[in-house]
Tab-separated table of C-alpha atoms in Angstrom:
chain	number	residue	atom	x	y	z
A	1064	MET	CA	226.774	21.334	208.004
A	1065	PRO	CA	226.366	23.431	211.172
A	1066	ARG	CA	222.617	24.004	211.226
A	1067	THR	CA	219.244	22.999	209.804
A	1068	THR	CA	215.628	23.514	210.828
A	1069	VAL	CA	214.699	19.857	211.350
A	1070	GLY	CA	217.204	17.105	212.075
A	1071	ILE	CA	215.797	13.657	211.272
A	1072	ILE	CA	217.371	10.466	212.574
A	1073	GLY	CA	216.593	7.430	210.422
A	1074	ALA	CA	216.105	6.966	206.667
A	1075	GLY	CA	213.314	4.432	206.754
A	1076	PRO	CA	209.938	5.327	205.237
A	1077	ALA	CA	209.050	7.629	208.151
A	1078	GLY	CA	212.215	9.728	208.074
A	1079	LEU	CA	212.374	9.927	204.290
A	1080	LEU	CA	208.698	10.814	203.889
A	1081	LEU	CA	208.930	13.500	206.571
A	1082	SER	CA	211.995	14.944	204.836
A	1083	HIS	CA	210.129	14.952	201.510
A	1084	LEU	CA	206.972	16.565	202.948
A	1085	LEU	CA	208.988	19.256	204.745
A	1086	HIS	CA	210.954	20.042	201.587
A	1087	GLN	CA	207.693	20.628	199.739
A	1088	GLN	CA	206.809	23.248	202.355
A	1089	GLY	CA	210.184	24.971	202.082
A	1090	ILE	CA	211.480	23.635	205.410
A	1091	ASP	CA	215.148	22.657	205.297
A	1092	ASN	CA	216.083	19.373	206.915
A	1093	VAL	CA	218.838	16.780	207.136
A	1094	VAL	CA	218.415	13.005	207.452
A	1095	LEU	CA	221.042	10.908	209.261
A	1096	GLU	CA	220.998	7.148	208.655
A	1097	LEU	CA	223.179	4.601	210.446
A	1098	ARG	CA	223.135	2.030	207.641
A	1099	SER	CA	224.283	2.139	204.039
A	1100	ARG	CA	221.911	3.069	201.261
A	1101	ASP	CA	222.107	-0.468	199.866
A	1102	TYR	CA	221.137	-1.939	203.244
A	1103	VAL	CA	218.202	0.453	203.673
A	1104	GLU	CA	216.866	-0.257	200.180
A	1105	ARG	CA	217.043	-4.018	200.704
A	1106	ARG	CA	215.606	-4.180	204.252
A	1107	GLN	CA	212.470	-6.341	204.056
A	1108	ARG	CA	209.514	-5.092	206.055
A	1109	ALA	CA	205.833	-4.441	205.505
A	1110	GLY	CA	204.070	-4.627	202.179
A	1111	ILE	CA	200.480	-3.456	202.796
A	1112	LEU	CA	199.634	0.236	202.375
A	1113	GLU	CA	196.394	1.598	203.815
A	1114	GLN	CA	194.248	3.919	201.739
A	1115	ASP	CA	195.501	6.984	203.650
A	1116	THR	CA	199.151	5.974	203.070
A	1117	VAL	CA	198.495	5.542	199.358
A	1118	ASP	CA	196.806	8.963	199.268
A	1119	VAL	CA	199.733	10.690	201.036
A	1120	LEU	CA	202.283	9.190	198.631
A	1121	ARG	CA	200.203	10.144	195.610
A	1122	GLU	CA	199.468	13.697	196.771
A	1123	SER	CA	203.133	14.313	197.610
A	1124	GLY	CA	204.290	13.186	194.161
A	1125	ALA	CA	205.997	10.032	195.461
A	1126	GLY	CA	203.429	7.523	194.257
A	1127	GLU	CA	204.038	7.288	190.505
A	1128	ARG	CA	205.916	3.978	190.586
A	1129	MET	CA	203.567	2.629	193.258
A	1130	ASP	CA	200.623	3.249	190.940
A	1131	ARG	CA	202.421	1.465	188.096
A	1132	HIS	CA	203.607	-1.585	190.012
A	1133	GLY	CA	201.509	-1.789	193.189
A	1134	LEU	CA	198.694	-4.303	193.458
A	1135	GLU	CA	195.390	-2.829	194.602
A	1136	HIS	CA	193.489	-5.269	196.809
A	1137	HIS	CA	189.803	-5.057	197.587
A	1138	GLY	CA	189.648	-7.712	200.281
A	1139	ILE	CA	191.286	-10.491	202.244
A	1140	GLU	CA	190.447	-14.144	202.670
A	1141	LEU	CA	190.006	-15.806	206.063
A	1142	ARG	CA	190.531	-19.579	206.200
A	1143	PHE	CA	189.556	-21.871	209.045
A	1144	ASP	CA	187.694	-25.165	209.416
A	1145	ARG	CA	188.947	-25.989	205.863
A	1146	ARG	CA	186.672	-23.223	204.496
A	1147	SER	CA	187.303	-19.864	202.897
A	1148	HIS	CA	185.534	-16.591	203.755
A	1149	ARG	CA	186.168	-13.318	201.869
A	1150	ILE	CA	186.028	-9.878	203.495
A	1151	ASP	CA	185.125	-7.334	200.792
A	1152	PHE	CA	186.635	-3.954	201.660
A	1153	PRO	CA	184.913	-1.499	199.261
A	1154	SER	CA	181.388	-2.673	200.045
A	1155	LEU	CA	182.045	-2.504	203.803
A	1156	THR	CA	184.085	0.716	203.988
A	1157	GLY	CA	182.577	3.099	201.454
A	1158	GLY	CA	184.932	2.160	198.625
A	1159	ARG	CA	188.283	2.062	200.457
A	1160	SER	CA	190.963	-0.526	199.682
A	1161	VAL	CA	194.659	-1.301	200.295
A	1162	MET	CA	197.749	-1.509	198.093
A	1163	VAL	CA	200.356	-4.283	198.096
A	1164	TYR	CA	203.650	-2.459	197.543
A	1165	ALA	CA	206.790	-3.453	199.420
A	1166	GLN	CA	208.432	-1.123	201.927
A	1167	THR	CA	211.701	-1.571	200.042
A	1168	GLU	CA	210.062	0.036	197.009
A	1169	VAL	CA	208.594	2.907	199.046
A	1170	VAL	CA	212.074	3.597	200.413
A	1171	LYS	CA	213.640	3.516	196.928
A	1172	ASP	CA	211.010	5.940	195.645
A	1173	LEU	CA	211.526	8.374	198.512
A	1174	ILE	CA	215.329	8.276	198.268
A	1175	ALA	CA	215.042	8.992	194.543
A	1176	ARG	CA	212.781	11.975	195.263
A	1177	ARG	CA	215.125	13.383	197.900
A	1178	GLN	CA	218.041	13.073	195.474
A	1179	GLN	CA	216.035	14.655	192.684
A	1180	ASP	CA	215.115	17.574	194.948
A	1181	GLY	CA	218.657	18.050	196.236
A	1182	GLY	CA	217.873	16.835	199.733
A	1183	THR	CA	220.554	15.895	202.255
A	1184	VAL	CA	220.420	12.240	203.331
A	1185	LEU	CA	223.653	11.067	204.936
A	1186	PHE	CA	224.039	7.292	204.928
A	1187	GLU	CA	226.440	5.538	207.299
A	1188	ALA	CA	226.048	8.493	209.659
A	1189	GLU	CA	225.773	7.222	213.238
A	1190	ALA	CA	223.832	9.426	215.664
A	1191	LEU	CA	225.856	9.395	218.900
A	1192	SER	CA	223.726	11.646	221.094
A	1193	VAL	CA	220.777	14.018	221.021
A	1194	ASP	CA	221.511	17.035	223.179
A	1195	GLY	CA	219.707	20.142	224.378
A	1196	ILE	CA	216.209	18.841	223.708
A	1197	GLU	CA	214.822	20.903	226.594
A	1198	THR	CA	216.199	24.092	225.022
A	1199	ASP	CA	215.351	25.914	221.794
A	1200	ARG	CA	218.691	24.825	220.263
A	1201	PRO	CA	218.824	21.028	220.264
A	1202	SER	CA	221.593	19.238	218.409
A	1203	ILE	CA	222.578	15.814	217.129
A	1204	ARG	CA	226.156	14.635	217.537
A	1205	TYR	CA	227.007	12.090	214.866
A	1206	ARG	CA	229.904	10.259	213.232
A	1207	HIS	CA	230.260	10.275	209.438
A	1208	GLU	CA	233.201	9.234	207.265
A	1209	GLY	CA	235.422	8.757	210.306
A	1210	ALA	CA	234.851	12.181	211.867
A	1211	GLU	CA	232.463	13.499	214.508
A	1212	HIS	CA	230.114	16.374	213.696
A	1213	THR	CA	227.348	18.326	215.403
A	1214	LEU	CA	224.106	19.209	213.638
A	1215	ASP	CA	222.289	22.141	215.279
A	1216	CYS	CA	218.513	22.140	214.773
A	1217	GLU	CA	215.313	23.784	215.881
A	1218	ILE	CA	213.548	20.406	216.047
A	1219	VAL	CA	214.806	16.804	216.225
A	1220	VAL	CA	212.621	13.951	214.966
A	1221	ALA	CA	213.633	10.388	215.829
A	1222	CYS	CA	212.496	7.923	213.149
A	1223	ASP	CA	215.275	5.501	214.072
A	1224	GLY	CA	213.290	2.457	215.138
A	1225	PHE	CA	212.884	0.495	218.338
A	1226	HIS	CA	216.625	0.204	219.036
A	1227	GLY	CA	217.561	3.744	218.006
A	1228	ILE	CA	219.039	6.525	220.086
A	1229	GLY	CA	215.970	8.757	219.811
A	1230	ARG	CA	213.745	7.236	222.466
A	1231	ARG	CA	216.761	6.453	224.654
A	1232	SER	CA	217.493	10.181	224.767
A	1233	VAL	CA	214.360	10.743	226.852
A	1234	PRO	CA	214.826	10.171	230.620
A	1235	ASP	CA	213.177	6.889	231.639
A	1236	ASP	CA	211.055	8.556	234.299
A	1237	LEU	CA	209.427	10.775	231.669
A	1238	LEU	CA	208.219	7.898	229.483
A	1239	THR	CA	205.404	5.462	230.129
A	1240	VAL	CA	206.155	2.177	228.390
A	1241	THR	CA	203.445	-0.442	227.814
A	1242	GLU	CA	204.261	-3.711	226.106
A	1243	ARG	CA	203.219	-7.298	225.460
A	1244	THR	CA	205.271	-10.243	224.203
A	1245	TYR	CA	203.427	-13.031	222.387
A	1246	PRO	CA	204.277	-16.732	222.861
A	1247	PHE	CA	205.052	-17.305	219.176
A	1248	SER	CA	207.019	-15.887	216.244
A	1249	TRP	CA	206.686	-15.776	212.459
A	1250	LEU	CA	208.851	-17.682	210.051
A	1251	GLY	CA	208.757	-15.542	206.908
A	1252	ILE	CA	209.918	-16.505	203.432
A	1253	LEU	CA	210.304	-14.866	200.043
A	1254	ALA	CA	209.859	-17.240	197.114
A	1255	ASP	CA	210.349	-16.803	193.390
A	1256	VAL	CA	206.946	-18.170	192.484
A	1257	PRO	CA	203.735	-16.422	191.380
A	1258	PRO	CA	201.227	-16.054	194.242
A	1259	SER	CA	198.689	-18.835	194.657
A	1260	CYS	CA	195.970	-16.273	195.412
A	1261	GLU	CA	194.709	-12.918	194.176
A	1262	GLU	CA	194.316	-11.494	197.695
A	1263	LEU	CA	195.992	-12.150	201.033
A	1264	ILE	CA	195.012	-15.339	202.855
A	1265	TYR	CA	194.903	-15.327	206.676
A	1266	ALA	CA	194.638	-18.927	207.835
A	1267	HIS	CA	193.857	-20.226	211.315
A	1268	HIS	CA	194.781	-23.879	211.856
A	1269	GLU	CA	195.180	-26.053	214.917
A	1270	ARG	CA	198.900	-26.304	214.063
A	1271	GLY	CA	199.211	-22.523	213.941
A	1272	PHE	CA	198.649	-19.433	211.849
A	1273	ALA	CA	199.721	-18.999	208.210
A	1274	LEU	CA	199.646	-15.987	205.892
A	1275	HIS	CA	199.924	-15.913	202.120
A	1276	SER	CA	200.961	-12.511	200.768
A	1277	MET	CA	202.928	-11.326	197.759
A	1278	ARG	CA	205.497	-8.770	196.691
A	1279	SER	CA	204.747	-8.794	192.954
A	1280	PRO	CA	203.012	-10.994	190.350
A	1281	GLU	CA	206.216	-13.094	190.312
A	1282	VAL	CA	207.244	-13.122	194.012
A	1283	SER	CA	205.319	-14.593	196.942
A	1284	ARG	CA	205.695	-13.675	200.621
A	1285	LEU	CA	204.487	-16.300	203.100
A	1286	TYR	CA	204.555	-16.755	206.866
A	1287	LEU	CA	204.170	-19.561	209.390
A	1288	GLN	CA	203.571	-19.327	213.112
A	1289	VAL	CA	206.488	-20.977	214.917
A	1290	ALA	CA	207.794	-21.222	218.468
A	1291	PRO	CA	209.565	-18.086	219.757
A	1292	ASP	CA	212.855	-19.975	220.166
A	1293	ASP	CA	212.701	-21.651	216.743
A	1294	SER	CA	215.446	-21.331	214.139
A	1295	THR	CA	215.426	-21.215	210.348
A	1296	ASP	CA	217.885	-24.127	210.520
A	1297	ASN	CA	214.937	-26.300	211.583
A	1298	TRP	CA	213.006	-25.433	208.444
A	1299	PRO	CA	214.351	-26.859	205.188
A	1300	ASP	CA	212.432	-25.702	202.139
A	1301	GLU	CA	210.375	-28.852	201.698
A	1302	ARG	CA	209.203	-28.784	205.304
A	1303	ILE	CA	208.089	-25.151	204.916
A	1304	TRP	CA	206.044	-25.872	201.803
A	1305	ASP	CA	204.480	-28.983	203.355
A	1306	GLU	CA	203.468	-27.077	206.477
A	1307	LEU	CA	202.057	-24.177	204.475
A	1308	GLU	CA	200.032	-26.599	202.392
A	1309	THR	CA	198.611	-28.206	205.532
A	1310	ARG	CA	197.600	-24.920	207.138
A	1311	PHE	CA	196.070	-23.433	203.975
A	1312	ALA	CA	194.130	-26.582	203.068
A	1313	VAL	CA	190.457	-26.145	202.163
A	1314	ASP	CA	187.736	-28.437	200.899
A	1315	GLY	CA	187.714	-27.651	197.199
A	1316	ASP	CA	189.987	-26.955	194.274
A	1317	TRP	CA	192.972	-24.892	195.430
A	1318	THR	CA	196.689	-25.518	194.982
A	1319	LEU	CA	199.654	-23.923	196.729
A	1320	ARG	CA	202.343	-23.112	194.187
A	1321	ARG	CA	205.875	-23.998	195.223
A	1322	GLY	CA	209.115	-22.428	194.082
A	1323	PRO	CA	212.675	-21.500	195.083
A	1324	ILE	CA	212.867	-19.859	198.519
A	1325	THR	CA	215.255	-16.893	198.385
A	1326	GLU	CA	215.020	-15.625	201.961
A	1327	LYS	CA	214.066	-16.953	205.408
A	1328	SER	CA	213.792	-15.066	208.687
A	1329	ILE	CA	212.083	-15.369	212.057
A	1330	THR	CA	210.304	-12.358	213.562
A	1331	PRO	CA	209.160	-12.184	217.195
A	1332	MET	CA	205.666	-10.900	217.928
A	1333	ARG	CA	205.331	-7.983	220.331
A	1334	SER	CA	203.294	-4.880	221.070
A	1335	PHE	CA	204.978	-1.761	222.465
A	1336	VAL	CA	203.993	1.850	223.097
A	1337	ALA	CA	206.113	4.618	224.635
A	1338	GLU	CA	204.275	7.797	225.527
A	1339	PRO	CA	204.276	10.729	225.266
A	1340	MET	CA	205.786	10.892	221.778
A	1341	ARG	CA	207.401	14.249	222.477
A	1342	HIS	CA	209.937	15.539	224.980
A	1343	GLY	CA	210.930	19.175	224.600
A	1344	ARG	CA	212.180	19.665	221.030
A	1345	LEU	CA	212.483	15.920	220.384
A	1346	PHE	CA	209.628	14.102	218.647
A	1347	LEU	CA	209.308	10.327	218.230
A	1348	ALA	CA	207.734	8.730	215.157
A	1349	GLY	CA	207.176	5.203	213.881
A	1350	ASP	CA	208.888	2.268	215.558
A	1351	ALA	CA	210.821	4.627	217.827
A	1352	ALA	CA	207.545	5.098	219.704
A	1353	HIS	CA	205.433	2.022	218.977
A	1354	ILE	CA	205.574	-1.548	217.688
A	1355	VAL	CA	202.636	-3.661	216.528
A	1356	PRO	CA	202.584	-7.359	215.624
A	1357	PRO	CA	202.455	-7.535	211.813
A	1358	THR	CA	199.153	-9.448	211.708
A	1359	GLY	CA	197.190	-6.234	211.263
A	1360	ALA	CA	199.570	-4.704	208.654
A	1361	LYS	CA	199.844	-1.473	210.644
A	1362	GLY	CA	203.541	-0.737	211.300
A	1363	LEU	CA	204.445	1.178	208.140
A	1364	ASN	CA	201.057	2.866	208.028
A	1365	LEU	CA	201.350	4.149	211.590
A	1366	ALA	CA	204.771	5.586	210.771
A	1367	VAL	CA	203.325	7.408	207.753
A	1368	ALA	CA	200.437	8.729	209.850
A	1369	ASP	CA	202.885	10.006	212.504
A	1370	VAL	CA	205.053	11.969	210.096
A	1371	THR	CA	202.053	13.299	208.190
A	1372	LEU	CA	200.841	14.832	211.451
A	1373	LEU	CA	204.336	16.121	212.186
A	1374	ALA	CA	204.716	17.654	208.740
A	1375	GLN	CA	201.464	19.577	209.229
A	1376	ALA	CA	202.541	20.708	212.691
A	1377	LEU	CA	206.013	21.760	211.545
A	1378	THR	CA	204.564	23.633	208.578
A	1379	ARG	CA	202.387	25.725	210.880
A	1380	TYR	CA	205.291	26.273	213.260
A	1381	HIS	CA	207.621	27.324	210.447
A	1382	ALA	CA	205.123	29.688	208.822
A	1383	HIS	CA	203.594	31.305	211.903
A	1384	ARG	CA	205.685	30.223	214.914
A	1385	ASP	CA	202.462	28.577	216.077
A	1386	GLU	CA	203.261	25.524	218.213
A	1387	SER	CA	199.680	24.399	218.840
A	1388	LEU	CA	199.873	21.393	216.500
A	1389	LEU	CA	203.297	20.456	217.837
A	1390	ASP	CA	201.850	20.552	221.345
A	1391	ALA	CA	198.950	18.323	220.224
A	1392	TYR	CA	201.106	15.895	218.210
A	1393	SER	CA	201.546	13.176	220.827
A	1394	GLU	CA	197.891	13.092	221.844
A	1395	ASN	CA	196.674	13.099	218.247
A	1396	ALA	CA	199.131	10.418	217.132
A	1397	LEU	CA	198.458	8.147	220.092
A	1398	ARG	CA	194.727	7.968	219.360
A	1399	ARG	CA	195.515	6.240	216.085
A	1400	VAL	CA	198.355	4.223	217.617
A	1401	TRP	CA	196.129	2.678	220.281
A	1402	ARG	CA	193.378	1.892	217.756
A	1403	ALA	CA	195.977	0.080	215.633
A	1404	GLU	CA	197.418	-1.658	218.689
A	1405	HIS	CA	194.000	-3.005	219.590
A	1406	PHE	CA	193.248	-4.164	216.060
A	1407	SER	CA	196.658	-5.834	215.704
A	1408	TYR	CA	196.243	-7.539	219.091
A	1409	THR	CA	192.768	-8.749	218.105
A	1410	MET	CA	193.915	-10.146	214.753
A	1411	THR	CA	196.927	-11.794	216.376
A	1412	THR	CA	195.047	-13.502	219.199
A	1413	LEU	CA	192.161	-14.426	216.899
A	1414	LEU	CA	194.240	-16.183	214.250
A	1415	HIS	CA	197.126	-17.759	216.179
A	1416	SER	CA	197.113	-20.914	218.261
A	1417	ASP	CA	198.439	-20.166	221.730
A	1418	PRO	CA	200.371	-23.113	223.198
A	1419	ALA	CA	198.680	-22.405	226.540
A	1420	ASP	CA	195.152	-22.575	225.096
A	1421	SER	CA	192.535	-24.695	226.814
A	1422	ASP	CA	189.697	-26.388	224.917
A	1423	PHE	CA	187.527	-23.473	226.077
A	1424	ASP	CA	189.956	-20.923	224.554
A	1425	ARG	CA	190.047	-22.771	221.231
A	1426	ALA	CA	186.247	-22.959	221.080
A	1427	LEU	CA	185.953	-19.215	221.766
A	1428	ARG	CA	188.419	-18.420	218.981
A	1429	LEU	CA	186.513	-20.501	216.439
A	1430	SER	CA	183.239	-18.942	217.553
A	1431	HIS	CA	184.719	-15.476	216.996
A	1432	LEU	CA	185.998	-16.424	213.524
A	1433	ARG	CA	182.602	-17.815	212.531
A	1434	TYR	CA	180.945	-14.624	213.759
A	1435	VAL	CA	183.279	-12.452	211.650
A	1436	ALA	CA	182.583	-14.627	208.611
A	1437	ARG	CA	178.786	-14.562	209.020
A	1438	SER	CA	178.053	-11.107	210.415
A	1439	GLU	CA	178.184	-8.079	208.126
A	1440	ALA	CA	178.716	-5.828	211.156
A	1441	ALA	CA	181.671	-7.895	212.378
A	1442	SER	CA	183.136	-8.061	208.855
A	1443	ALA	CA	182.731	-4.286	208.502
A	1444	SER	CA	184.582	-3.695	211.768
A	1445	LEU	CA	187.513	-5.815	210.577
A	1446	ALA	CA	187.467	-4.171	207.137
A	1447	GLU	CA	187.411	-0.555	208.341
A	1448	ASN	CA	190.303	-1.196	210.731
A	1449	TYR	CA	192.302	-3.036	208.073
A	1450	VAL	CA	192.033	-0.310	205.430
A	1451	GLY	CA	192.651	2.359	208.088
A	1452	PHE	CA	190.076	3.586	210.572
A	1453	LYS	CA	189.147	7.240	210.070
A	1454	GLU	CA	188.020	9.109	213.175
A	1455	ASN	CA	186.516	11.978	211.173
């Protein structure tokens, strides 16, 4: 496999979707993925798709199973002060909504499409170096099935996540890195029990944040704010359910359903942006360039937005040798990235209890929550950012 037009590192949603979109435009490409196919298809991540993400999957022909099994949601529920407040998306955003459909399922759908179309996705292929990115003949050196190979490309796109080789291939002095670490983490669980709600519940409680989500009508996904150095060993199942019940409690008739917990994990909260998202013939997309705390449900959607822009830019380049959209990629992508960073930061600081909070801080947070619940303008701002803010 000596040469291709676009070499893509990473077979998460970003890399696979870019490969699919490029194939539809007649642009040959190869995807290299460090992990096995089984690992990639089981890797639990986001489950909320913005309207634009749903539209891209549908228009590209990769949304058939999503439309059969995804759960369209028209709002979220905020809980605090033992009261519930619904944010209605369609009425506040001109009819837009979100879809609950797990990242694992998006990945399965995209892998199936690439196989169906005869695409080249090499699993257990470790990218060792990205070379020549300041020339017009970059290459990726990789190891696959015990042997080293070199893939020559015209363009390299790194969709290989925060720890991948893509961003590390850019000299440190050419990247500006901005980041924030939050003083808490999320304990996340999957449980074989039908959801206790029809829409996501975001709960603020003096003991910490809680989120009730779902993966299907039979599987619930729930989260608890915990200390950053906490361990799942400290959280037996009964303690998790008791704490969730406490944080979701409202005055009225509502019951948290309990069931067998099949998975537990702890996720740190951080924000991270590396810019620019291009160096020579190397382009960064998704978590390779930016991380958001999951409170705003933006990570997967930002990755999709990145590669949608890149697919458009690469299509123009391939058809006309016009690099104008490639040159504008980083600036265009970062506008959306920073809007999502701000929204995710706002949701995170609004809903979590910071251990360092003073009484003044706690009173401000509750005042902000009450304002969102009572003001149509404040609710509309939250809604339009949640479903995906459109600049045009």
